[in-house]
Short mmCIF file of C-alpha atoms in Angstrom, two decimals:
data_model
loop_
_atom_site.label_atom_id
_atom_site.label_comp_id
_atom_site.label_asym_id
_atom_site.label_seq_id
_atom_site.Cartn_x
_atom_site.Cartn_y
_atom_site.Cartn_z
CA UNK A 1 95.78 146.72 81.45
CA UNK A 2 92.46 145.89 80.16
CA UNK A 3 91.40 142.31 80.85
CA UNK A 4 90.77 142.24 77.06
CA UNK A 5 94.22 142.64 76.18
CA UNK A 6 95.40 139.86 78.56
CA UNK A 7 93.35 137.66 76.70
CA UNK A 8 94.58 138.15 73.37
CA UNK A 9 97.07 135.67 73.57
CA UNK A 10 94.05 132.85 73.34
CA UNK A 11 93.24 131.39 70.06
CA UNK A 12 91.30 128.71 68.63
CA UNK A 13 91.62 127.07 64.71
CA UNK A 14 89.41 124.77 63.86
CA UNK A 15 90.93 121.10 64.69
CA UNK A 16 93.77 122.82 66.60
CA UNK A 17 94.02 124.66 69.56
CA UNK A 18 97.31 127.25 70.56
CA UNK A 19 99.35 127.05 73.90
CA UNK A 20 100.06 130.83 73.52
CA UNK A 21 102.28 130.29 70.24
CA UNK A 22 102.63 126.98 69.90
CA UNK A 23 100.54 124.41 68.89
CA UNK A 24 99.25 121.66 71.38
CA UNK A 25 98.94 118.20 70.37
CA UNK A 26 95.28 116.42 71.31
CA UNK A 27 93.03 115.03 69.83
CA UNK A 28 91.01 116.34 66.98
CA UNK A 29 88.57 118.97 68.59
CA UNK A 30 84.69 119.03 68.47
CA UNK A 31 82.26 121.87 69.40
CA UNK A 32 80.16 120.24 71.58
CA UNK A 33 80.66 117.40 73.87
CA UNK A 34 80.33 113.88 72.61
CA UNK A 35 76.11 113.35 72.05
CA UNK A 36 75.00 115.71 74.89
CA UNK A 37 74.76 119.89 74.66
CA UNK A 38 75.35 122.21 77.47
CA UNK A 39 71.30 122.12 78.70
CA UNK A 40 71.14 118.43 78.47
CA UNK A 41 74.01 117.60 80.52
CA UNK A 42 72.44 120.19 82.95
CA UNK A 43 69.26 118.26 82.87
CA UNK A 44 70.73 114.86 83.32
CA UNK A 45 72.83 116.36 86.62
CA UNK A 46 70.08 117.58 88.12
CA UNK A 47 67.84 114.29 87.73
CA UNK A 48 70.21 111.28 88.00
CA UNK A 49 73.41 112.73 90.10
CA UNK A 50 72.60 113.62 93.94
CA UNK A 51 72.35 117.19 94.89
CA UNK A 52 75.48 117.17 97.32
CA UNK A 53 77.33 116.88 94.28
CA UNK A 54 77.82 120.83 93.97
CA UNK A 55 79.66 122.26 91.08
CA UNK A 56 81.50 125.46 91.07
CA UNK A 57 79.87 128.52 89.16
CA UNK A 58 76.84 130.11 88.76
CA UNK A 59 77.11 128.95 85.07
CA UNK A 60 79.00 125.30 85.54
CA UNK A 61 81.95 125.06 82.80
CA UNK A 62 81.16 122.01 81.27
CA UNK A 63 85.18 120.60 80.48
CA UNK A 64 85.71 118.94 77.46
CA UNK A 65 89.10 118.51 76.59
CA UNK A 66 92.94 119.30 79.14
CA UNK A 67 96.37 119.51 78.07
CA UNK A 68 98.92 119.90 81.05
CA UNK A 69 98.36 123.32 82.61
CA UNK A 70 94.63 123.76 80.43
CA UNK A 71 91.36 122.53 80.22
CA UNK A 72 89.38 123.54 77.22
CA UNK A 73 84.96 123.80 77.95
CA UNK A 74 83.01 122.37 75.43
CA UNK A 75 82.87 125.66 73.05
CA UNK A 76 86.43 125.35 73.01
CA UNK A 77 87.02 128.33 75.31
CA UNK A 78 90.93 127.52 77.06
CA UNK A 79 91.19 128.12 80.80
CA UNK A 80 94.77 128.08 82.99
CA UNK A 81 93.92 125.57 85.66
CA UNK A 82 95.52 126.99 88.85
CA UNK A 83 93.39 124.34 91.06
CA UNK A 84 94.48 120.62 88.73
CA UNK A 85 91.14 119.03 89.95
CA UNK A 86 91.13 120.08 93.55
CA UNK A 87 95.24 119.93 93.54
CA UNK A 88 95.09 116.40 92.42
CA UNK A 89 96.97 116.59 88.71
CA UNK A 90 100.40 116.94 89.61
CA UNK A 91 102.34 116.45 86.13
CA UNK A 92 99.27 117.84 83.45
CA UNK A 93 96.23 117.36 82.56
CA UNK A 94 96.65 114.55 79.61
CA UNK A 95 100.23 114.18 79.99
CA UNK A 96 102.06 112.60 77.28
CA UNK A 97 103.69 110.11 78.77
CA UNK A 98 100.85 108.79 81.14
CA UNK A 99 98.48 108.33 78.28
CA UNK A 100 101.09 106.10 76.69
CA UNK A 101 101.67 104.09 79.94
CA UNK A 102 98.47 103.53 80.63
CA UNK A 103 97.25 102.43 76.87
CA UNK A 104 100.39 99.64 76.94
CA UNK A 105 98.81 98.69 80.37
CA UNK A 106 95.69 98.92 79.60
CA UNK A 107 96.13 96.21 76.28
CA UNK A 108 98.14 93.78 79.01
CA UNK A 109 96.63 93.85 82.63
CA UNK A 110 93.30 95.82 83.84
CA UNK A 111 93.23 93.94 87.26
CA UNK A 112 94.12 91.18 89.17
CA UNK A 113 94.03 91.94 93.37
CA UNK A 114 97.04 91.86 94.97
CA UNK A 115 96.62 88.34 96.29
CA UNK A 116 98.45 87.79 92.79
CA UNK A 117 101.80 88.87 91.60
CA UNK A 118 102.34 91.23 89.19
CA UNK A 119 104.99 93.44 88.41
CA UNK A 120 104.13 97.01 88.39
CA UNK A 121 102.96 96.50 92.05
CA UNK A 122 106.39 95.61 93.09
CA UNK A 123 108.13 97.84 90.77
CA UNK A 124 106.17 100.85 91.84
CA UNK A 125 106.85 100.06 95.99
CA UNK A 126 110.10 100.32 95.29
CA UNK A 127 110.34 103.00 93.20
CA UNK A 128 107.64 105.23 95.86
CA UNK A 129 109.80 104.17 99.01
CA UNK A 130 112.96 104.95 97.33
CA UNK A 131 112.04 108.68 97.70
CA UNK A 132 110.95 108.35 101.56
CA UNK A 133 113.48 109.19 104.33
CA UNK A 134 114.91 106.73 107.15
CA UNK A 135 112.78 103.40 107.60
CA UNK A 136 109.51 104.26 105.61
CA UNK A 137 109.86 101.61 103.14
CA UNK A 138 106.27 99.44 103.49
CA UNK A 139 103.58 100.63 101.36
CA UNK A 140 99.78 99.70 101.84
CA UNK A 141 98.02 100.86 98.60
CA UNK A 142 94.32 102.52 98.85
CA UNK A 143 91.67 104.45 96.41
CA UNK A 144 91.71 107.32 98.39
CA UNK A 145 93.09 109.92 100.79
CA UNK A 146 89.94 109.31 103.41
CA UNK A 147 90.69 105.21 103.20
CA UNK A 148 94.53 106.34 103.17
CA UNK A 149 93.56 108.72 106.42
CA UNK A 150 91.83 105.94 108.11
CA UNK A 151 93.99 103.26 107.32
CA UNK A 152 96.81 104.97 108.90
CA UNK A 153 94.64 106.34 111.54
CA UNK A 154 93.83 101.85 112.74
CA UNK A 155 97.66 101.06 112.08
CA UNK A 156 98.10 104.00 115.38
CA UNK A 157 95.96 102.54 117.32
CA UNK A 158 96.69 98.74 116.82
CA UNK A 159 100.48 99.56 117.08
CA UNK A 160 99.84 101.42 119.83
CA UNK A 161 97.02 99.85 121.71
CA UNK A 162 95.94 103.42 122.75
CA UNK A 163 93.00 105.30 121.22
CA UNK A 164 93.03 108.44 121.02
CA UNK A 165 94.16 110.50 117.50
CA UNK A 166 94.84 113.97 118.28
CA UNK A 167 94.76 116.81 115.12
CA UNK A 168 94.08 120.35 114.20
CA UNK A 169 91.65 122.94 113.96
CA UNK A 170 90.97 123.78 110.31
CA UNK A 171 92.02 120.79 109.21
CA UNK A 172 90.54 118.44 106.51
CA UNK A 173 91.60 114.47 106.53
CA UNK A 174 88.46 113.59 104.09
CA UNK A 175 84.88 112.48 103.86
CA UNK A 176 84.46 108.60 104.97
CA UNK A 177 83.00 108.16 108.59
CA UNK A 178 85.98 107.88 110.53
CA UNK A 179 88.32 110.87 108.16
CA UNK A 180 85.17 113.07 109.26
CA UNK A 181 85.89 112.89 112.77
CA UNK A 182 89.29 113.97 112.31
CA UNK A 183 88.24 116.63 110.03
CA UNK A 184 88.01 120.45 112.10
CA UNK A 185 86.41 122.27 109.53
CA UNK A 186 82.62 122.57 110.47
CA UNK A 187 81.34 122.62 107.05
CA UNK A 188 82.65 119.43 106.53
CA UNK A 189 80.98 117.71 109.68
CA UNK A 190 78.13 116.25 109.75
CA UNK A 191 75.44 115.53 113.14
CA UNK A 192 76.48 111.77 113.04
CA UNK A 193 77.52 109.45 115.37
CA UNK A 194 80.52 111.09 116.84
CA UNK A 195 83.89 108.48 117.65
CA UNK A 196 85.10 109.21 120.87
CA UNK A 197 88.87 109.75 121.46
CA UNK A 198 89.64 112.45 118.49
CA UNK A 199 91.03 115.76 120.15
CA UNK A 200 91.85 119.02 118.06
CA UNK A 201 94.36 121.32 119.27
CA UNK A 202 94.19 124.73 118.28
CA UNK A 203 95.34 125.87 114.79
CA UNK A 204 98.83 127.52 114.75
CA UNK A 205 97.45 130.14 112.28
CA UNK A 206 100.02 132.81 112.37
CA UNK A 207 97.49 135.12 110.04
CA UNK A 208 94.35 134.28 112.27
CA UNK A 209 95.72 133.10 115.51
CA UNK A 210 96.66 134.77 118.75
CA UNK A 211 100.20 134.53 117.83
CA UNK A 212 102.73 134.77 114.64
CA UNK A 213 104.35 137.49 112.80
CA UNK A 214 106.80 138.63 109.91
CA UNK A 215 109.40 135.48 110.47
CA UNK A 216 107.31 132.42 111.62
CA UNK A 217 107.09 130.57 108.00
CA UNK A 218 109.41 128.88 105.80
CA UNK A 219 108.49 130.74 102.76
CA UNK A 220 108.75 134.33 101.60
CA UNK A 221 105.10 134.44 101.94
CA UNK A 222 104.88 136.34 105.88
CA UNK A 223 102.60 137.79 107.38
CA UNK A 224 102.31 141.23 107.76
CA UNK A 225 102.19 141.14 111.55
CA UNK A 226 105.06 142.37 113.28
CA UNK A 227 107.30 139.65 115.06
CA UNK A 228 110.00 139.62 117.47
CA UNK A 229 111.33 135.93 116.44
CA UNK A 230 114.67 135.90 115.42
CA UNK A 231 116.70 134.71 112.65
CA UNK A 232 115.39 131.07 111.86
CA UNK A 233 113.44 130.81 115.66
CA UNK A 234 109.83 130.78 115.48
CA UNK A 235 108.15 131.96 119.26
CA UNK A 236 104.72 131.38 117.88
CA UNK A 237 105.37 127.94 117.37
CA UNK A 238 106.49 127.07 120.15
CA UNK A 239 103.43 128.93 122.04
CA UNK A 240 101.25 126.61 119.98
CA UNK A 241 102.57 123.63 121.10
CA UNK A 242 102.41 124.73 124.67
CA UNK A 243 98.53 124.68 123.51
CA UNK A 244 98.78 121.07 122.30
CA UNK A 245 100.50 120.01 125.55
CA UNK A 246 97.78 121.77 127.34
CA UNK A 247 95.55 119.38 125.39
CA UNK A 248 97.08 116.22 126.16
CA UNK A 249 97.79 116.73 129.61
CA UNK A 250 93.96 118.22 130.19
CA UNK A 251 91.89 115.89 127.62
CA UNK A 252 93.81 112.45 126.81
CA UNK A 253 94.53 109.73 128.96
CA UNK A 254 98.62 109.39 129.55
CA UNK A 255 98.90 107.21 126.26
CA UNK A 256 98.05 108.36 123.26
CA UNK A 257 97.86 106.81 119.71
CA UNK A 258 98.62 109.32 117.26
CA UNK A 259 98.71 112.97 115.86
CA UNK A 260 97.98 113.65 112.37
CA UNK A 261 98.76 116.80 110.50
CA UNK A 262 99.10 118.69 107.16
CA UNK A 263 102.04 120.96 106.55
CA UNK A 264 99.93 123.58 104.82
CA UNK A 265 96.51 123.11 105.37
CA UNK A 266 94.78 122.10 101.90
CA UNK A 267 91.24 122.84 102.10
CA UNK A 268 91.57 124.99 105.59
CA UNK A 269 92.83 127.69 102.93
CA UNK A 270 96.26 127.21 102.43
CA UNK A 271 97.24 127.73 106.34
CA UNK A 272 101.40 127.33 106.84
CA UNK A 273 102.39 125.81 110.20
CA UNK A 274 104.87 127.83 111.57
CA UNK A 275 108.36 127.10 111.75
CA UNK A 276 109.16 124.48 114.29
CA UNK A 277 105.72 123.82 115.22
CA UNK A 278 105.74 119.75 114.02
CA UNK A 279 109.32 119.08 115.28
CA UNK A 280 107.74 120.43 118.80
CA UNK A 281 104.61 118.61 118.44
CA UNK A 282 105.86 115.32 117.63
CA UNK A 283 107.82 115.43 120.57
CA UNK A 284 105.09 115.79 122.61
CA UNK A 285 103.31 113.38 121.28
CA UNK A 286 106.08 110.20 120.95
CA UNK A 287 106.74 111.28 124.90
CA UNK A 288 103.19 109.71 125.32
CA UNK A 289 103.65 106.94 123.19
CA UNK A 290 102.34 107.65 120.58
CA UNK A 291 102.91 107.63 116.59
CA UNK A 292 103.66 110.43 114.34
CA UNK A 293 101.36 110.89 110.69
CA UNK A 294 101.76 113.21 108.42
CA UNK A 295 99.43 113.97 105.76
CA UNK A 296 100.88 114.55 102.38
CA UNK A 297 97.59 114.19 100.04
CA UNK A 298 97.97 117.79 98.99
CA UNK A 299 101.85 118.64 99.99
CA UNK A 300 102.90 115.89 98.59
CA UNK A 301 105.39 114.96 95.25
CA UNK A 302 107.32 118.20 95.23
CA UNK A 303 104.64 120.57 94.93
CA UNK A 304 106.45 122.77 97.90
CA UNK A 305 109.23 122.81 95.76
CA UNK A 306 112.17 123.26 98.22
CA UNK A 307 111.53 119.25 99.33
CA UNK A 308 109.78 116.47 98.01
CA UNK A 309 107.29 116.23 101.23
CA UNK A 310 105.79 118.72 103.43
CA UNK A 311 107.36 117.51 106.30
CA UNK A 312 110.68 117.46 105.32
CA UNK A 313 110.04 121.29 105.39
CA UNK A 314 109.54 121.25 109.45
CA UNK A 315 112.85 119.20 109.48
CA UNK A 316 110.50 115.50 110.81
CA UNK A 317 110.41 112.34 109.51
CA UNK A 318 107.09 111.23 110.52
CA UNK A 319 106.23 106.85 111.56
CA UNK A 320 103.56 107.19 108.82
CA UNK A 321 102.47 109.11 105.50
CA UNK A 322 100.02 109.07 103.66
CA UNK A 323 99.27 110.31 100.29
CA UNK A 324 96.62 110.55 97.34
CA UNK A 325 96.14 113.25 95.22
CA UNK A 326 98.78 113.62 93.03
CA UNK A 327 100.11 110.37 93.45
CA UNK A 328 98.16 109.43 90.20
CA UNK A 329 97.57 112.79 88.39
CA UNK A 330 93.93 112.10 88.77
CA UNK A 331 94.00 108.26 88.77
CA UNK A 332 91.88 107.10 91.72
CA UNK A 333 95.06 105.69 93.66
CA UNK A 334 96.54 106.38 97.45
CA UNK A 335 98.73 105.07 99.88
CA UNK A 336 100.15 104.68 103.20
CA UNK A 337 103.57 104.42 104.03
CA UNK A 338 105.19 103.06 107.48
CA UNK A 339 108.06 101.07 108.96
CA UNK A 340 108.32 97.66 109.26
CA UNK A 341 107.55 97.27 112.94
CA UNK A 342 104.02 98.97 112.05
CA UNK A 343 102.49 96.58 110.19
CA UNK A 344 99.88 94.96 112.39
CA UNK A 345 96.85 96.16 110.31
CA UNK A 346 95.73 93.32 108.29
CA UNK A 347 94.10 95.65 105.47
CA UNK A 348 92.65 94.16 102.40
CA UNK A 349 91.45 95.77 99.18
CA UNK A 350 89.93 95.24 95.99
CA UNK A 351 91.59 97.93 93.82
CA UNK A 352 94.65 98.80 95.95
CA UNK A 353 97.96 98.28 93.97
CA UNK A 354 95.87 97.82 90.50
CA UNK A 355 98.35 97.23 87.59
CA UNK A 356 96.66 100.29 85.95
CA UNK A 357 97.15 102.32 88.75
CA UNK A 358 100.77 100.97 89.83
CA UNK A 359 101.39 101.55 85.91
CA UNK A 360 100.16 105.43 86.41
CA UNK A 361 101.82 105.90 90.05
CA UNK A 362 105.44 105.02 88.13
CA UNK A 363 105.26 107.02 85.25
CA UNK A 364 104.33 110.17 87.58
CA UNK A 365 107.30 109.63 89.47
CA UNK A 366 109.18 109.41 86.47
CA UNK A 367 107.69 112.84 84.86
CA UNK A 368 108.34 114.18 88.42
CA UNK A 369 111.94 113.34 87.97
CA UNK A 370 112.80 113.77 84.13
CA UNK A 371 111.05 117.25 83.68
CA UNK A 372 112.27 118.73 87.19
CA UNK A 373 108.67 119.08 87.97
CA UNK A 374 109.87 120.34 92.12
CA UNK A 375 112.66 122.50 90.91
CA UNK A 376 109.85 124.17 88.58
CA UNK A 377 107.48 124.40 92.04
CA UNK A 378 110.17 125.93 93.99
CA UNK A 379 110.99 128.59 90.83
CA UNK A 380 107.94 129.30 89.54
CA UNK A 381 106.24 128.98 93.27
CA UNK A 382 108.72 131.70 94.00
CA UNK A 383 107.54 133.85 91.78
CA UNK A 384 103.99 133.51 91.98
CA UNK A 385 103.95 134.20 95.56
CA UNK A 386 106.36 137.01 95.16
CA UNK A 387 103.71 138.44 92.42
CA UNK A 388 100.96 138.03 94.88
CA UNK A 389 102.22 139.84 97.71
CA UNK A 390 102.38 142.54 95.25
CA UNK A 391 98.52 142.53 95.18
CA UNK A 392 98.00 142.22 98.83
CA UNK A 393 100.10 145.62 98.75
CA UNK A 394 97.81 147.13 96.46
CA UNK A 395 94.49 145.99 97.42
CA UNK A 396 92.89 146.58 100.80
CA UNK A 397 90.62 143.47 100.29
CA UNK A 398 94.07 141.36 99.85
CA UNK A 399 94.76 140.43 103.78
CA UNK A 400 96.83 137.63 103.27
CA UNK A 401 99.23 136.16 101.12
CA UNK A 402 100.45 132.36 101.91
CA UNK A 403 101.74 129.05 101.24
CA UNK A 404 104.95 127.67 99.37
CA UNK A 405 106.10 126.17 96.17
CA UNK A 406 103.01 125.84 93.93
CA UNK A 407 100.81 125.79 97.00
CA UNK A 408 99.50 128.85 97.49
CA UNK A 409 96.60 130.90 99.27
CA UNK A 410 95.18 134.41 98.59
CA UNK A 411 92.96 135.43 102.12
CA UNK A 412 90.38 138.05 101.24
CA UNK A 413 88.95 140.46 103.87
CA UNK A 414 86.92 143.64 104.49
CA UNK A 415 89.08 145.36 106.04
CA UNK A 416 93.04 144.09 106.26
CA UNK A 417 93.25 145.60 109.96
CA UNK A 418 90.24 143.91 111.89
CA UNK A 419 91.10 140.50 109.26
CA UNK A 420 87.12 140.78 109.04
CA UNK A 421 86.20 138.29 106.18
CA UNK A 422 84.96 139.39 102.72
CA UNK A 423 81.22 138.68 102.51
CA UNK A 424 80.44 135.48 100.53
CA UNK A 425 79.14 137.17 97.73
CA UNK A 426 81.73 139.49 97.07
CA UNK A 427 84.47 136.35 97.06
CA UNK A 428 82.10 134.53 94.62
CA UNK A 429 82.39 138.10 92.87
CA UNK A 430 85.61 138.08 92.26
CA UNK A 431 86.33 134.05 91.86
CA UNK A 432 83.74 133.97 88.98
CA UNK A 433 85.01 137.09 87.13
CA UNK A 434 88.72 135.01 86.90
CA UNK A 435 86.87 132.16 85.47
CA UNK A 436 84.63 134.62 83.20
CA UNK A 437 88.76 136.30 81.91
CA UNK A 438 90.15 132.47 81.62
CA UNK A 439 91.10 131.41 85.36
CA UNK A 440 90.30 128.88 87.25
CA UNK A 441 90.57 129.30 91.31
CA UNK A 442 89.58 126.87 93.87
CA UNK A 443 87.95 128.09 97.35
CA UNK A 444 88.55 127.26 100.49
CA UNK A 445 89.05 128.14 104.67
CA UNK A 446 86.63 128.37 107.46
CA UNK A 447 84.80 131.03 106.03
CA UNK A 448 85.12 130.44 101.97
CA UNK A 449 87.51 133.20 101.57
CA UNK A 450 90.45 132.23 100.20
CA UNK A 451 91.65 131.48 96.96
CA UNK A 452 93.55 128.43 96.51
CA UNK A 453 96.10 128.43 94.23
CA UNK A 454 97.35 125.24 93.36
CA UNK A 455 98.23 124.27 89.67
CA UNK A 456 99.69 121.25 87.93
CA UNK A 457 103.49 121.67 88.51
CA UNK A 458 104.51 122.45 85.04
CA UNK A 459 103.26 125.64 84.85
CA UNK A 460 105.32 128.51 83.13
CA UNK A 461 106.27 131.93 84.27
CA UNK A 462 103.86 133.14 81.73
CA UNK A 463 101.09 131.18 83.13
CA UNK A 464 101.93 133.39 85.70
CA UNK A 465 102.01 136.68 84.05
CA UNK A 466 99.04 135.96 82.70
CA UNK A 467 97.41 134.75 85.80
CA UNK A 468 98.52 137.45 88.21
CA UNK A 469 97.28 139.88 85.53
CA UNK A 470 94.04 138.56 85.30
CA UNK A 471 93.62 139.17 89.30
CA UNK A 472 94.88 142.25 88.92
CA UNK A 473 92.51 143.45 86.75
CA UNK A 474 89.49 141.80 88.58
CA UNK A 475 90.32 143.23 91.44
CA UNK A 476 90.91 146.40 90.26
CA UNK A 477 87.29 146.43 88.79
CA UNK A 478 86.11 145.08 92.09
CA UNK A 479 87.49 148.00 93.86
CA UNK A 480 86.23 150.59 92.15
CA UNK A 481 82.65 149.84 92.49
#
């Protein structure tokens, strides 16, 4: 199907714009953005905003306007948004309800610290805890996944009164000073001081790694590697945490403070831990005292659709989480969560538990709830994936297909045998002809190559018609060069 024909279903009236055939409320709609065109906004980046502030594109799309699954440039051109802001708008871009909560907060209570009362503090802990297993019921509130990450990294080690964190290769924990050292993704390091005490084991990549095959993850997603696992037994797992042991017993002292994991690895490229793999490595690490974190900035709120957290998937319930992200559909707003013999950390911030964001946090958990936003993950996740495999069937340069609910990575390669990674600028090929046909794709892994697919949760199964037709037709004109 010609990519033109997949893109007749976009149209644009002046003062209203059409979600396929029906007609999306926002605001009234201007060409250009508010005072600035497309080359001064350029200009302005490139004088007053640092250079390490990259933007995707070799033409940036400058966004203008979103409405749930879309975002709208400033010519008025409508793109499906399969990456919600680096997997961080969880309900929709401009959702209804949000804007309404925060306009009533916003006309009673901007700020006050949380040295004060105020309800929506209190009234959002207990709504956020309510959906947390066992004894995680005692919230610190944060701006961010790195303060979140290093928050909960402190609370270890105090409770503890060990020091050293183990983690994973490929992983990403975020940017501040400490989150960097836990970070295992080299282009995310930088030659700084290094902390001493942070160990990463190796990555239980069942795609890249030594081991894993056709039954290791909880998803329909597998690998095409054979596998001689049985029915709901994973033997890869369980050879990757005889690789963590290895690492405690050769490279920490007998006491430990912590591990910290993702489920799926967000900006490692979508890598699923195999089946097994956290139940086995939490073991191993409460047998040397120490505490259990699981990172949930990216897995979090239902977006892997058979369970509200990633690690509910590996059948754990972790001594601390911590979460960001989605949390506030794009709100600056985090969290740590823990039990109430954790709670040594004297922590103190500014912005943590705002009323505006408090106001935010609730109404997303309500959304969540009333529109059966991880029901549509697990359905329309489903069939996404399922789609997708169908490419990595037709396509040599499709090597792997993974991930779960609405969570989802595409792995490019040379050649699908030797796993050899596509060269740079064939991925950037490819990524920038779905944004040219009305796509938008994040990037991500160790070498840039895979797609990450992660959308706001309400996405339709014609978003992912459409979607899935759009790659297929890129990558059909990719392959026959």
């Amino acid at each position: 199907m010609a990519i033109k024909g997949l893109l007749s279903s976009f149209s644009k009236t002046k003062g209203r714009i059409f979600k396929w055939n029906s007609i999306i409320a926002c605001s009234k709609w201007s060409s250009t953005t508010p005072g600035r065109s497309y080359d001064d906004t350029l200009a302005i980046r490139k004088k007053h905003l640092t250079p390490a502030l990259l933007t995707y594109y070799t033409k940036p799309v400058l966004i203008h306007q979103g409405y749930k699954q879309w975002l709208f440039d400033h010519t008025g051109k409508r793109y499906l948004d399969l990456f919600a802001g680096i997997v961080t708008v969880s309900v929709g871009h401009c959702h209804p309800k949000l804007v309404e909560v925060a306009q009533r907060q916003l006309e009673t209570l901007w700020h006050t610290t949380n040295i004060y009362l105020h309800p929506t503090i209190h009234e959002f802990a207990e709504q956020l805890t309510s959906k947390l297993p066992g004894d995680l019921k005692v919230v610190y509130f944060t701006n961010s996944g790195s303060e979140a990450n290093d928050l909960a990294v402190i609370m270890a080690k105090l409770h503890t009164g060990a020091h050293d964190i183990v983690t994973l290769r490929n992983s990403y924990h975020g940017g501040s000073p400490f989150a960097m050292e836990m970070t295992n993704i080299g282009t995310w390091k930088y030659p700084l001081h290094r902390h001493l005490g942070i160990h990463a084991s190796i990555n239980p990549d069942v795609f890249r790694g030594p081991w894993g095959g056709a039954n290791c993850r909880d998803s329909i997603a597998q690998t095409q590697r054979p596998c001689n696992c049985a029915k709901g037994q994973c033997e890869a797992s369980l050879m990757y945490a005889d690789q963590l042991e290895d690492l405690l017993k050769h490279c920490c002292p007998k006491k430990v403070a912590g591990f910290l994991a993702e489920t799926i690895q967000g900006v490692g490229g979508a890598v699923h831990l195999p089946k097994g793999f956290l139940k086995r490595a939490y073991e191993l690490i409460r047998e040397r005292g120490g505490v259990c974190i699981s990172d949930e900035v990216q897995c979090g709120f239902g977006r892997l659709g058979t369970h509200y957290w990633g690690f509910e998937t590996q059948d754990v319930v972790p001594d601390i989480v911590t979460m960001a992200k989605g949390i506030g559909n794009g709100f600056p707003m985090a969290a740590v969560v823990t039990t109430p013999s954790m709670t040594q950390a004297l922590h103190f911030n500014t912005f943590g538990g705002n009323p505006m964001a408090c106001a935010i946090g609730s109404a997303v958990l309500d959304v969540i709830d009333e529109e059966k936003l991880q029901a549509n993950c697990n359905h329309v996740g489903t069939l996404l994936l399922s789609e997708l495999m169908k490419l990595r069937d037709e396509f040599e340069v499709v090597g792997d297909i993974r991930g779960k609910g609405l969570m989802i990575g595409l792995e490019l390669v040379k050649n699908k045998e030797t796993k050899e990674p596509l060269p740079a600028a064939e991925v950037t090929e490819i990524w920038e002809n779905c944004k040219n046909h009305g796509v938008l794709i994040g990037k991500g892994g160790l070498y840039g190559t895979t797609l990450r697919i992660k959308p706001p949760m309400c996405v339709t199964e014609e978003d992912v018609r459409f979607a899935v037709g759009v790659l297929r037709a890129v990558l059909k004109e990719y392959s026959s060069k």
